[in-house]
Structures are given as structure tokens and as C-alpha cells.
PDB file of C-alpha atoms in Angstrom:
ATOM      1  CA  MET A  15       0.000   0.000   0.000  1.00 50.00           C
ATOM      2  CA  ASN A  16       1.228   3.483  -0.797  1.00 58.00           C
ATOM      3  CA  PRO A  17       2.690   5.029   2.426  1.00 61.00           C
ATOM      4  CA  SER A  18       1.025   8.363   1.756  1.00 71.00           C
ATOM      5  CA  ARG A  19      -2.363   6.656   1.399  1.00 75.00           C
ATOM      6  CA  SER A  20      -1.743   4.730   4.606  1.00 78.00           C
ATOM      7  CA  VAL A  21      -0.979   7.943   6.479  1.00 78.00           C
ATOM      8  CA  MET A  22      -4.040   9.615   4.975  1.00 83.00           C
ATOM      9  CA  ALA A  23      -6.268   6.680   5.938  1.00 82.00           C
ATOM     10  CA  SER A  24      -4.919   6.745   9.489  1.00 84.00           C
ATOM     11  CA  ALA A  25      -5.527  10.482   9.705  1.00 85.00           C
ATOM     12  CA  HIS A  26      -9.107  10.075   8.488  1.00 85.00           C
ATOM     13  CA  ALA A  27      -9.687   7.258  10.997  1.00 88.00           C
ATOM     14  CA  VAL A  28      -8.420   9.437  13.846  1.00 90.00           C
ATOM     15  CA  LEU A  29     -10.594  12.358  12.714  1.00 90.00           C
ATOM     16  CA  ILE A  30     -13.686  10.152  12.456  1.00 91.00           C
ATOM     17  CA  ALA A  31     -13.044   8.636  15.887  1.00 91.00           C
ATOM     18  CA  THR A  32     -12.524  12.092  17.400  1.00 91.00           C
ATOM     19  CA  THR A  33     -15.706  13.398  15.785  1.00 89.00           C
ATOM     20  CA  VAL A  34     -17.745  10.491  17.126  1.00 88.00           C
ATOM     21  CA  PHE A  35     -16.219  10.937  20.581  1.00 89.00           C
ATOM     22  CA  VAL A  36     -17.037  14.659  20.631  1.00 86.00           C
ATOM     23  CA  LEU A  37     -20.529  14.429  19.132  1.00 86.00           C
ATOM     24  CA  PHE A  38     -21.745  11.369  21.042  1.00 88.00           C
ATOM     25  CA  PRO A  39     -22.737  13.256  24.241  1.00 86.00           C
ATOM     26  CA  TYR A  40     -24.775  15.729  22.190  1.00 86.00           C
ATOM     27  CA  ALA A  41     -26.433  12.955  20.205  1.00 88.00           C
ATOM     28  CA  TRP A  42     -27.244  11.085  23.420  1.00 87.00           C
ATOM     29  CA  MET A  43     -28.654  14.280  24.937  1.00 88.00           C
ATOM     30  CA  LEU A  44     -30.939  14.750  21.928  1.00 89.00           C
ATOM     31  CA  VAL A  45     -32.064  11.107  21.897  1.00 88.00           C
ATOM     32  CA  THR A  46     -32.802  11.134  25.633  1.00 87.00           C
ATOM     33  CA  SER A  47     -34.823  14.323  25.300  1.00 87.00           C
ATOM     34  CA  ILE A  48     -37.353  12.625  22.997  1.00 88.00           C
ATOM     35  CA  LYS A  49     -37.664   9.445  25.078  1.00 86.00           C
ATOM     36  CA  PRO A  50     -40.616   8.699  27.328  1.00 84.00           C
ATOM     37  CA  VAL A  51     -39.669   8.915  30.996  1.00 76.00           C
ATOM     38  CA  ALA A  52     -39.731   5.132  31.389  1.00 76.00           C
ATOM     39  CA  ASP A  53     -37.259   4.650  28.531  1.00 76.00           C
ATOM     40  CA  ALA A  54     -34.957   7.379  29.840  1.00 75.00           C
ATOM     41  CA  VAL A  55     -34.400   5.512  33.144  1.00 73.00           C
ATOM     42  CA  ALA A  56     -34.691   1.970  31.803  1.00 73.00           C
ATOM     43  CA  PHE A  57     -31.974  -0.571  32.597  1.00 73.00           C
ATOM     44  CA  PRO A  58     -30.333  -1.974  30.605  1.00 77.00           C
ATOM     45  CA  VAL A  59     -29.978   1.203  28.599  1.00 75.00           C
ATOM     46  CA  ARG A  60     -32.201   1.497  25.543  1.00 74.00           C
ATOM     47  CA  TRP A  61     -29.910   3.103  23.020  1.00 76.00           C
ATOM     48  CA  ILE A  62     -32.654   3.476  20.430  1.00 79.00           C
ATOM     49  CA  PRO A  63     -36.050   4.530  21.831  1.00 78.00           C
ATOM     50  CA  GLN A  64     -38.983   2.352  20.860  1.00 79.00           C
ATOM     51  CA  THR A  65     -41.221   5.414  20.807  1.00 82.00           C
ATOM     52  CA  THR A  66     -40.510   9.125  20.660  1.00 83.00           C
ATOM     53  CA  THR A  67     -42.351  11.987  22.289  1.00 86.00           C
ATOM     54  CA  LEU A  68     -42.192  15.767  22.531  1.00 88.00           C
ATOM     55  CA  GLU A  69     -43.844  15.802  25.957  1.00 88.00           C
ATOM     56  CA  ASN A  70     -40.532  16.648  27.624  1.00 88.00           C
ATOM     57  CA  TYR A  71     -40.185  19.793  25.512  1.00 91.00           C
ATOM     58  CA  THR A  72     -43.823  20.718  26.099  1.00 91.00           C
ATOM     59  CA  ALA A  73     -43.383  20.316  29.840  1.00 88.00           C
ATOM     60  CA  ILE A  74     -40.204  22.374  30.056  1.00 90.00           C
ATOM     61  CA  LEU A  75     -41.530  25.128  27.777  1.00 90.00           C
ATOM     62  CA  SER A  76     -44.684  25.412  29.881  1.00 90.00           C
ATOM     63  CA  ASP A  77     -42.665  25.844  33.080  1.00 88.00           C
ATOM     64  CA  PRO A  78     -42.671  29.570  33.970  1.00 91.00           C
ATOM     65  CA  ARG A  79     -39.472  29.150  35.989  1.00 90.00           C
ATOM     66  CA  PHE A  80     -37.612  27.910  32.931  1.00 91.00           C
ATOM     67  CA  LEU A  81     -38.947  30.697  30.721  1.00 92.00           C
ATOM     68  CA  ARG A  82     -37.979  33.308  33.309  1.00 93.00           C
ATOM     69  CA  SER A  83     -34.480  31.850  33.647  1.00 93.00           C
ATOM     70  CA  VAL A  84     -34.002  31.864  29.851  1.00 94.00           C
ATOM     71  CA  LEU A  85     -35.079  35.514  29.751  1.00 95.00           C
ATOM     72  CA  ASN A  86     -32.602  36.325  32.523  1.00 95.00           C
ATOM     73  CA  SER A  87     -29.785  34.501  30.712  1.00 94.00           C
ATOM     74  CA  THR A  88     -30.616  36.317  27.480  1.00 94.00           C
ATOM     75  CA  ILE A  89     -30.610  39.739  29.130  1.00 95.00           C
ATOM     76  CA  VAL A  90     -27.336  39.094  30.955  1.00 95.00           C
ATOM     77  CA  ALA A  91     -25.566  37.605  27.914  1.00 95.00           C
ATOM     78  CA  VAL A  92     -26.650  40.395  25.547  1.00 95.00           C
ATOM     79  CA  VAL A  93     -25.763  43.194  27.988  1.00 96.00           C
ATOM     80  CA  VAL A  94     -22.395  41.662  28.886  1.00 96.00           C
ATOM     81  CA  THR A  95     -21.511  41.109  25.221  1.00 95.00           C
ATOM     82  CA  THR A  96     -22.530  44.654  24.257  1.00 95.00           C
ATOM     83  CA  LEU A  97     -20.625  46.282  27.118  1.00 96.00           C
ATOM     84  CA  SER A  98     -17.584  44.058  26.603  1.00 95.00           C
ATOM     85  CA  LEU A  99     -17.246  45.039  22.942  1.00 94.00           C
ATOM     86  CA  ALA A 100     -18.130  48.691  23.545  1.00 93.00           C
ATOM     87  CA  LEU A 101     -15.320  48.943  26.099  1.00 93.00           C
ATOM     88  CA  ALA A 102     -12.827  46.474  24.644  1.00 92.00           C
ATOM     89  CA  VAL A 103     -12.630  47.937  21.130  1.00 91.00           C
ATOM     90  CA  PRO A 104     -11.554  51.486  22.124  1.00 89.00           C
ATOM     91  CA  ALA A 105      -9.337  50.083  24.898  1.00 89.00           C
ATOM     92  CA  ALA A 106      -7.586  47.731  22.486  1.00 89.00           C
ATOM     93  CA  TYR A 107      -7.204  50.486  19.876  1.00 86.00           C
ATOM     94  CA  GLY A 108      -5.738  52.858  22.435  1.00 85.00           C
ATOM     95  CA  LEU A 109      -3.299  50.257  23.759  1.00 85.00           C
ATOM     96  CA  THR A 110      -2.107  49.114  20.336  1.00 85.00           C
ATOM     97  CA  ARG A 111      -2.050  52.449  18.490  1.00 79.00           C
ATOM     98  CA  LEU A 112      -2.020  55.397  20.892  1.00 74.00           C
ATOM     99  CA  VAL A 113       0.225  54.157  23.729  1.00 70.00           C
ATOM    100  CA  ARG A 114       3.991  54.201  23.352  1.00 66.00           C
ATOM    101  CA  GLY A 115       5.343  50.695  22.898  1.00 61.00           C
ATOM    102  CA  GLY A 116       1.983  49.286  21.845  1.00 58.00           C
ATOM    103  CA  GLY A 117       0.770  48.876  25.424  1.00 68.00           C
ATOM    104  CA  ARG A 118       2.327  45.417  25.564  1.00 74.00           C
ATOM    105  CA  PRO A 119       3.022  45.461  29.352  1.00 78.00           C
ATOM    106  CA  VAL A 120      -0.618  46.306  30.010  1.00 78.00           C
ATOM    107  CA  LEU A 121      -1.853  43.582  27.655  1.00 76.00           C
ATOM    108  CA  VAL A 122       0.507  41.040  29.211  1.00 78.00           C
ATOM    109  CA  GLY A 123      -0.814  42.044  32.624  1.00 79.00           C
ATOM    110  CA  ILE A 124      -4.379  41.591  31.380  1.00 77.00           C
ATOM    111  CA  LEU A 125      -3.570  38.119  30.117  1.00 77.00           C
ATOM    112  CA  ALA A 126      -1.686  37.204  33.301  1.00 78.00           C
ATOM    113  CA  SER A 127      -4.712  38.177  35.404  1.00 76.00           C
ATOM    114  CA  GLN A 128      -6.645  35.317  33.831  1.00 75.00           C
ATOM    115  CA  PHE A 129      -4.248  32.765  35.316  1.00 79.00           C
ATOM    116  CA  PHE A 130      -5.747  33.228  38.783  1.00 80.00           C
ATOM    117  CA  PRO A 131      -8.285  30.519  39.719  1.00 80.00           C
ATOM    118  CA  PRO A 132     -11.878  31.815  39.708  1.00 77.00           C
ATOM    119  CA  MET A 133     -12.470  30.862  43.353  1.00 81.00           C
ATOM    120  CA  VAL A 134     -10.070  33.644  44.388  1.00 83.00           C
ATOM    121  CA  PHE A 135     -12.719  36.181  43.353  1.00 83.00           C
ATOM    122  CA  PHE A 136     -15.787  34.507  44.884  1.00 88.00           C
ATOM    123  CA  VAL A 137     -15.630  36.168  48.313  1.00 89.00           C
ATOM    124  CA  PRO A 138     -14.427  39.635  47.185  1.00 89.00           C
ATOM    125  CA  PHE A 139     -17.143  39.822  44.547  1.00 90.00           C
ATOM    126  CA  TYR A 140     -19.762  38.692  47.069  1.00 91.00           C
ATOM    127  CA  ILE A 141     -18.720  41.439  49.485  1.00 92.00           C
ATOM    128  CA  ILE A 142     -18.699  44.079  46.731  1.00 92.00           C
ATOM    129  CA  LEU A 143     -22.120  43.048  45.429  1.00 92.00           C
ATOM    130  CA  GLN A 144     -23.536  42.899  48.946  1.00 92.00           C
ATOM    131  CA  HIS A 145     -22.373  46.409  49.813  1.00 92.00           C
ATOM    132  CA  ALA A 146     -23.618  47.704  46.459  1.00 90.00           C
ATOM    133  CA  GLY A 147     -27.009  46.050  46.913  1.00 90.00           C
ATOM    134  CA  LEU A 148     -26.538  43.988  43.747  1.00 90.00           C
ATOM    135  CA  LEU A 149     -26.975  40.481  45.131  1.00 91.00           C
ATOM    136  CA  ASN A 150     -29.896  38.630  43.519  1.00 92.00           C
ATOM    137  CA  THR A 151     -29.920  41.082  40.615  1.00 92.00           C
ATOM    138  CA  LEU A 152     -29.078  40.791  36.948  1.00 93.00           C
ATOM    139  CA  SER A 153     -26.935  43.922  37.259  1.00 93.00           C
ATOM    140  CA  GLY A 154     -24.745  42.114  39.778  1.00 93.00           C
ATOM    141  CA  LEU A 155     -24.239  39.211  37.387  1.00 93.00           C
ATOM    142  CA  VAL A 156     -23.360  41.620  34.574  1.00 94.00           C
ATOM    143  CA  PHE A 157     -20.753  43.256  36.809  1.00 92.00           C
ATOM    144  CA  ALA A 158     -19.269  39.896  37.796  1.00 92.00           C
ATOM    145  CA  TYR A 159     -19.160  38.579  34.233  1.00 94.00           C
ATOM    146  CA  LEU A 160     -17.601  41.767  32.868  1.00 93.00           C
ATOM    147  CA  SER A 161     -14.637  41.246  35.173  1.00 89.00           C
ATOM    148  CA  VAL A 162     -13.916  38.077  33.181  1.00 89.00           C
ATOM    149  CA  THR A 163     -15.021  38.935  29.649  1.00 92.00           C
ATOM    150  CA  LEU A 164     -13.669  42.485  29.359  1.00 91.00           C
ATOM    151  CA  PRO A 165      -9.951  41.647  29.849  1.00 90.00           C
ATOM    152  CA  ILE A 166     -10.069  38.700  27.445  1.00 89.00           C
ATOM    153  CA  CYS A 167     -12.065  40.641  24.836  1.00 92.00           C
ATOM    154  CA  THR A 168      -9.541  43.482  25.045  1.00 91.00           C
ATOM    155  CA  TRP A 169      -6.704  41.026  24.482  1.00 89.00           C
ATOM    156  CA  MET A 170      -8.456  39.309  21.575  1.00 89.00           C
ATOM    157  CA  VAL A 171      -9.350  42.570  19.818  1.00 90.00           C
ATOM    158  CA  SER A 172      -5.856  43.972  20.339  1.00 88.00           C
ATOM    159  CA  THR A 173      -4.365  40.841  18.790  1.00 86.00           C
ATOM    160  CA  SER A 174      -6.565  41.378  15.738  1.00 86.00           C
ATOM    161  CA  LEU A 175      -5.629  45.075  15.516  1.00 86.00           C
ATOM    162  CA  ARG A 176      -1.913  44.343  15.653  1.00 84.00           C
ATOM    163  CA  GLY A 177      -2.260  42.422  12.387  1.00 81.00           C
ATOM    164  CA  ILE A 178      -3.541  45.497  10.518  1.00 82.00           C
ATOM    165  CA  PRO A 179      -0.797  47.471   8.706  1.00 83.00           C
ATOM    166  CA  ILE A 180      -0.316  50.888  10.251  1.00 82.00           C
ATOM    167  CA  GLU A 181       0.105  52.370   6.757  1.00 83.00           C
ATOM    168  CA  ILE A 182      -3.623  51.956   6.110  1.00 84.00           C
ATOM    169  CA  GLU A 183      -4.484  54.134   9.079  1.00 81.00           C
ATOM    170  CA  GLU A 184      -1.841  56.714   8.211  1.00 82.00           C
ATOM    171  CA  ALA A 185      -3.295  56.984   4.699  1.00 84.00           C
ATOM    172  CA  ALA A 186      -6.743  57.598   6.204  1.00 83.00           C
ATOM    173  CA  ARG A 187      -5.350  60.368   8.440  1.00 83.00           C
ATOM    174  CA  VAL A 188      -3.693  61.983   5.436  1.00 83.00           C
ATOM    175  CA  ASP A 189      -7.131  62.017   3.777  1.00 81.00           C
ATOM    176  CA  GLY A 190      -8.461  63.985   6.769  1.00 82.00           C
ATOM    177  CA  CYS A 191     -10.003  61.259   8.961  1.00 81.00           C
ATOM    178  CA  THR A 192     -10.106  61.775  12.715  1.00 81.00           C
ATOM    179  CA  GLU A 193      -9.067  59.008  15.125  1.00 78.00           C
ATOM    180  CA  LEU A 194     -12.704  57.974  15.594  1.00 81.00           C
ATOM    181  CA  GLN A 195     -13.226  57.852  11.831  1.00 83.00           C
ATOM    182  CA  VAL A 196     -10.063  55.812  11.407  1.00 83.00           C
ATOM    183  CA  LEU A 197     -11.316  53.375  14.022  1.00 81.00           C
ATOM    184  CA  GLY A 198     -14.890  53.170  12.732  1.00 82.00           C
ATOM    185  CA  LYS A 199     -14.393  53.323   8.955  1.00 82.00           C
ATOM    186  CA  VAL A 200     -10.977  51.737   8.436  1.00 84.00           C
ATOM    187  CA  VAL A 201      -9.899  49.573  11.365  1.00 84.00           C
ATOM    188  CA  LEU A 202     -13.147  47.920  12.467  1.00 85.00           C
ATOM    189  CA  PRO A 203     -14.202  46.637   9.008  1.00 85.00           C
ATOM    190  CA  ILE A 204     -10.842  44.871   8.684  1.00 85.00           C
ATOM    191  CA  ALA A 205     -10.834  43.659  12.291  1.00 85.00           C
ATOM    192  CA  THR A 206     -14.406  42.315  12.099  1.00 84.00           C
ATOM    193  CA  PRO A 207     -13.402  38.624  12.501  1.00 82.00           C
ATOM    194  CA  GLY A 208     -11.483  39.375  15.691  1.00 84.00           C
ATOM    195  CA  VAL A 209     -14.255  41.547  17.112  1.00 89.00           C
ATOM    196  CA  VAL A 210     -16.896  38.933  16.292  1.00 86.00           C
ATOM    197  CA  THR A 211     -14.770  36.220  17.902  1.00 85.00           C
ATOM    198  CA  ALA A 212     -14.478  38.307  21.067  1.00 89.00           C
ATOM    199  CA  GLY A 213     -18.234  38.879  21.056  1.00 90.00           C
ATOM    200  CA  VAL A 214     -18.942  35.166  20.686  1.00 88.00           C
ATOM    201  CA  PHE A 215     -16.586  34.380  23.550  1.00 88.00           C
ATOM    202  CA  SER A 216     -18.330  36.922  25.757  1.00 92.00           C
ATOM    203  CA  PHE A 217     -21.816  35.688  24.862  1.00 92.00           C
ATOM    204  CA  VAL A 218     -21.015  31.991  25.335  1.00 90.00           C
ATOM    205  CA  LEU A 219     -19.312  32.549  28.677  1.00 91.00           C
ATOM    206  CA  SER A 220     -22.201  34.689  29.945  1.00 93.00           C
ATOM    207  CA  TRP A 221     -24.843  32.289  28.653  1.00 93.00           C
ATOM    208  CA  GLN A 222     -23.424  29.123  30.202  1.00 89.00           C
ATOM    209  CA  GLU A 223     -21.724  30.488  33.342  1.00 90.00           C
ATOM    210  CA  TYR A 224     -22.861  28.627  36.441  1.00 90.00           C
ATOM    211  CA  ILE A 225     -20.738  29.281  39.542  1.00 90.00           C
ATOM    212  CA  PHE A 226     -21.160  33.053  39.803  1.00 92.00           C
ATOM    213  CA  ALA A 227     -24.881  32.758  39.090  1.00 91.00           C
ATOM    214  CA  LEU A 228     -25.280  30.050  41.739  1.00 90.00           C
ATOM    215  CA  LEU A 229     -23.389  32.033  44.391  1.00 90.00           C
ATOM    216  CA  TYR A 230     -24.873  35.461  43.776  1.00 92.00           C
ATOM    217  CA  THR A 231     -28.525  34.623  43.050  1.00 89.00           C
ATOM    218  CA  THR A 232     -30.875  32.765  45.365  1.00 85.00           C
ATOM    219  CA  THR A 233     -34.263  33.832  44.007  1.00 84.00           C
ATOM    220  CA  GLU A 234     -36.041  32.897  40.816  1.00 82.00           C
ATOM    221  CA  ARG A 235     -36.249  36.589  39.937  1.00 86.00           C
ATOM    222  CA  ALA A 236     -32.547  36.652  39.026  1.00 89.00           C
ATOM    223  CA  GLN A 237     -31.607  33.006  38.456  1.00 90.00           C
ATOM    224  CA  THR A 238     -30.203  32.108  35.047  1.00 92.00           C
ATOM    225  CA  ALA A 239     -30.910  28.968  33.031  1.00 92.00           C
ATOM    226  CA  PRO A 240     -27.808  26.944  34.050  1.00 91.00           C
ATOM    227  CA  VAL A 241     -28.746  27.396  37.716  1.00 90.00           C
ATOM    228  CA  LEU A 242     -32.305  26.296  37.051  1.00 87.00           C
ATOM    229  CA  LEU A 243     -31.020  23.085  35.440  1.00 85.00           C
ATOM    230  CA  PHE A 244     -29.376  22.272  38.763  1.00 80.00           C
ATOM    231  CA  TYR A 245     -32.709  22.584  40.545  1.00 77.00           C
ATOM    232  CA  LEU A 246     -34.347  20.300  37.958  1.00 73.00           C
ATOM    233  CA  LEU A 247     -32.272  17.426  39.317  1.00 69.00           C
ATOM    234  CA  GLY A 248     -34.756  16.887  42.138  1.00 61.00           C
ATOM    235  CA  GLN A 249     -34.211  15.634  45.667  1.00 54.00           C
ATOM    236  CA  HIS A 250     -35.093  11.956  45.324  1.00 58.00           C
ATOM    237  CA  GLN A 251     -34.950  11.294  41.599  1.00 68.00           C
ATOM    238  CA  ILE A 252     -33.731  12.891  38.390  1.00 75.00           C
ATOM    239  CA  ASP A 253     -36.047  13.499  35.464  1.00 78.00           C
ATOM    240  CA  TYR A 254     -33.397  12.821  32.829  1.00 82.00           C
ATOM    241  CA  ALA A 255     -35.715  13.254  29.871  1.00 84.00           C
ATOM    242  CA  ARG A 256     -36.909  16.716  30.905  1.00 86.00           C
ATOM    243  CA  LEU A 257     -33.395  17.713  31.944  1.00 87.00           C
ATOM    244  CA  MET A 258     -32.017  16.740  28.525  1.00 89.00           C
ATOM    245  CA  ALA A 259     -34.836  18.589  26.768  1.00 90.00           C
ATOM    246  CA  ALA A 260     -33.914  21.749  28.670  1.00 90.00           C
ATOM    247  CA  ALA A 261     -30.228  21.222  27.849  1.00 89.00           C
ATOM    248  CA  VAL A 262     -31.002  20.877  24.134  1.00 90.00           C
ATOM    249  CA  LEU A 263     -33.008  24.102  24.151  1.00 91.00           C
ATOM    250  CA  LEU A 264     -30.241  25.965  25.979  1.00 90.00           C
ATOM    251  CA  SER A 265     -27.601  24.752  23.523  1.00 89.00           C
ATOM    252  CA  ILE A 266     -29.411  26.260  20.503  1.00 87.00           C
ATOM    253  CA  PRO A 267     -28.408  29.900  21.201  1.00 86.00           C
ATOM    254  CA  ILE A 268     -24.787  28.751  21.212  1.00 83.00           C
ATOM    255  CA  ALA A 269     -24.811  26.293  18.300  1.00 79.00           C
ATOM    256  CA  VAL A 270     -26.687  28.473  15.803  1.00 74.00           C
ATOM    257  CA  PRO A 271     -24.456  31.584  16.107  1.00 70.00           C
ATOM    258  CA  PHE A 272     -21.342  29.463  15.635  1.00 72.00           C
ATOM    259  CA  ALA A 273     -22.699  28.152  12.341  1.00 69.00           C
ATOM    260  CA  VAL A 274     -23.537  31.668  11.151  1.00 66.00           C
ATOM    261  CA  ILE A 275     -20.327  33.253  12.402  1.00 69.00           C
ATOM    262  CA  GLN A 276     -18.161  30.954  10.314  1.00 67.00           C
ATOM    263  CA  ARG A 277     -19.470  32.703   7.192  1.00 65.00           C
ATOM    264  CA  ILE A 278     -18.961  36.130   8.769  1.00 60.00           C
ATOM    265  CA  TYR A 279     -15.409  35.197   9.719  1.00 59.00           C
ATOM    266  CA  ARG A 280     -14.521  34.013   6.218  1.00 57.00           C
ATOM    267  CA  SER A 281     -16.106  37.036   4.535  1.00 55.00           C
ATOM    268  CA  GLY A 282     -14.347  39.321   7.006  1.00 50.00           C
ATOM    269  CA  LEU A 283     -10.994  37.807   6.182  1.00 47.00           C
ATOM    270  CA  ALA A 284     -11.606  38.135   2.450  1.00 43.00           C
ATOM    271  CA  GLU A 285     -12.799  41.719   2.800  1.00 46.00           C
ATOM    272  CA  GLY A 286      -9.835  42.578   4.999  1.00 44.00           C
ATOM    273  CA  GLY A 287      -7.459  41.086   2.448  1.00 39.00           C
ATOM    274  CA  LEU A 288      -8.988  43.167  -0.330  1.00 38.00           C
ATOM    275  CA  LYS A 289      -8.807  46.359   1.695  1.00 44.00           C
ATOM    276  CA  GLY A 290      -5.235  45.669   2.731  1.00 43.00           C
TER     277      GLY A 290
END
């Protein structure tokens, strides 16, 4: 057998095995969500359900607690993403273009701050939110999440900006553009893939974050969807079918944007290449 074909076949086998390994939990989650309750807890395990049902989705979508938690997660994720980008873009531009030396020490410090374990911040944040009257509020969660998303978004956007030739911006200034016009009309269109990536990171982290939401919210008024899933476990038994149905619904706002963003990322790269 040709050695190159053997290597290629081995590579394809590894890729297929990895894909199956990664996708299996999601496939099992989807299959369990359409099983009747009896099939979901049956032993031995019924890999292929004999019958399918949408009762689990109907039950979870008719639960006002779940709907309220999804609304809370949506509000928090959208606000955190908007504020993260609104603050990270000018901060990254200032550090990479307007600060002597490219602001590298500051950016390295920002990155180094993420090496601390999250539990270091649990008590300080709790005290701050308690004194500010922000416990059990969505505003408190936004504040806590921004402390994580804003530094990383600033780093990601600055990395994207460093790849843009400075000559493009200088040409825009020669044509009479102000710094804001250079940022809005020249830099951002080219840096769109990096900005979008930072926004996706911020949204995903805010949407699925669990520990901060569990520690800083104790009422249904401010609880997010991941916390509610914990309370769906029950005290004496676990309704696996309904739990998986809720998990499938909560994964949609993450899976769909990723599929759409791939096209935005590719078009952004092509457009940036043409402008450069």
C-alpha cells in the first residue's frame, strides 16, 4: 500500500473517531430528550427509543421558571456582550495604536490576570455586590461577568488590531479622517473577525456560566438557566428526559451563532485582504 495513502487513511480514521467521541454526548442528549420517561431511566440502557415523544419539551416550555431563567440569561448575555465590545474595542485600539510601545506590558498584565483561579474572586465579589445592593440582581451578574469577559475581549481585539498594517491608518489620516473615523471606517471593518470572535466568547461565557450565578442569586427573579437546570435534578430522583430537553433548548443559542459566524469570519478575512 502506498505510504502516503496509509498515512491519509490513518488520519481520516483518527478524525472520524474524534468526531464520534465529541458528538456522542450531544447525540445522546438529543435522543434522551425525545424518550418517554420510562425509557430514559430503563436498565439496561435502551440506546434506540422504541417510541418518541415531545412531551418533555412541552413540559419544560410550559414551566414559567424555565422561561424566566431563559429571559434572565438572554438579558445578561446580551448586555455583557454589548458592554464588553463597547469597552474592549476602544481600549484595544488605544493600547495598540495610541500608547507608546503598543501597550504590551498592560496587555501582558491583562492576560496574566486570567491565570488566577476563579475561586479567588468569589468572596471579594460577594462582598462588593452585597455592599452595592446587587446580590440577587441581573446587574450584579453583569458586573461579575464583565470582570472576566472584558480583559479577554480586550486582548483578543488587540491581537486582531496588531495584524492590521499601520500604513492603512496613516493613509486615512492623510485624507483627513479623525481618530474615531479611522477606528470606525478603516480599522473595524478589517478587524471584524477578531471583534466577532471576542463577542462570541463573551456571549457563550455569559450564557453558560454557572458558579457566579449560583453564588450570587438565590431567588427565581434573578436566576439564570444553568442554575435552574441544577434545581431540575430533584431531591429523590432525576427526570433525565426533561433535563435533557432543557439542555437541548439551551444549547441552541450557542450552536446556531457558531454556524452563522463561520461565514462572517470568512467574509471578514476576504474583505480585509482586499482592503489591505
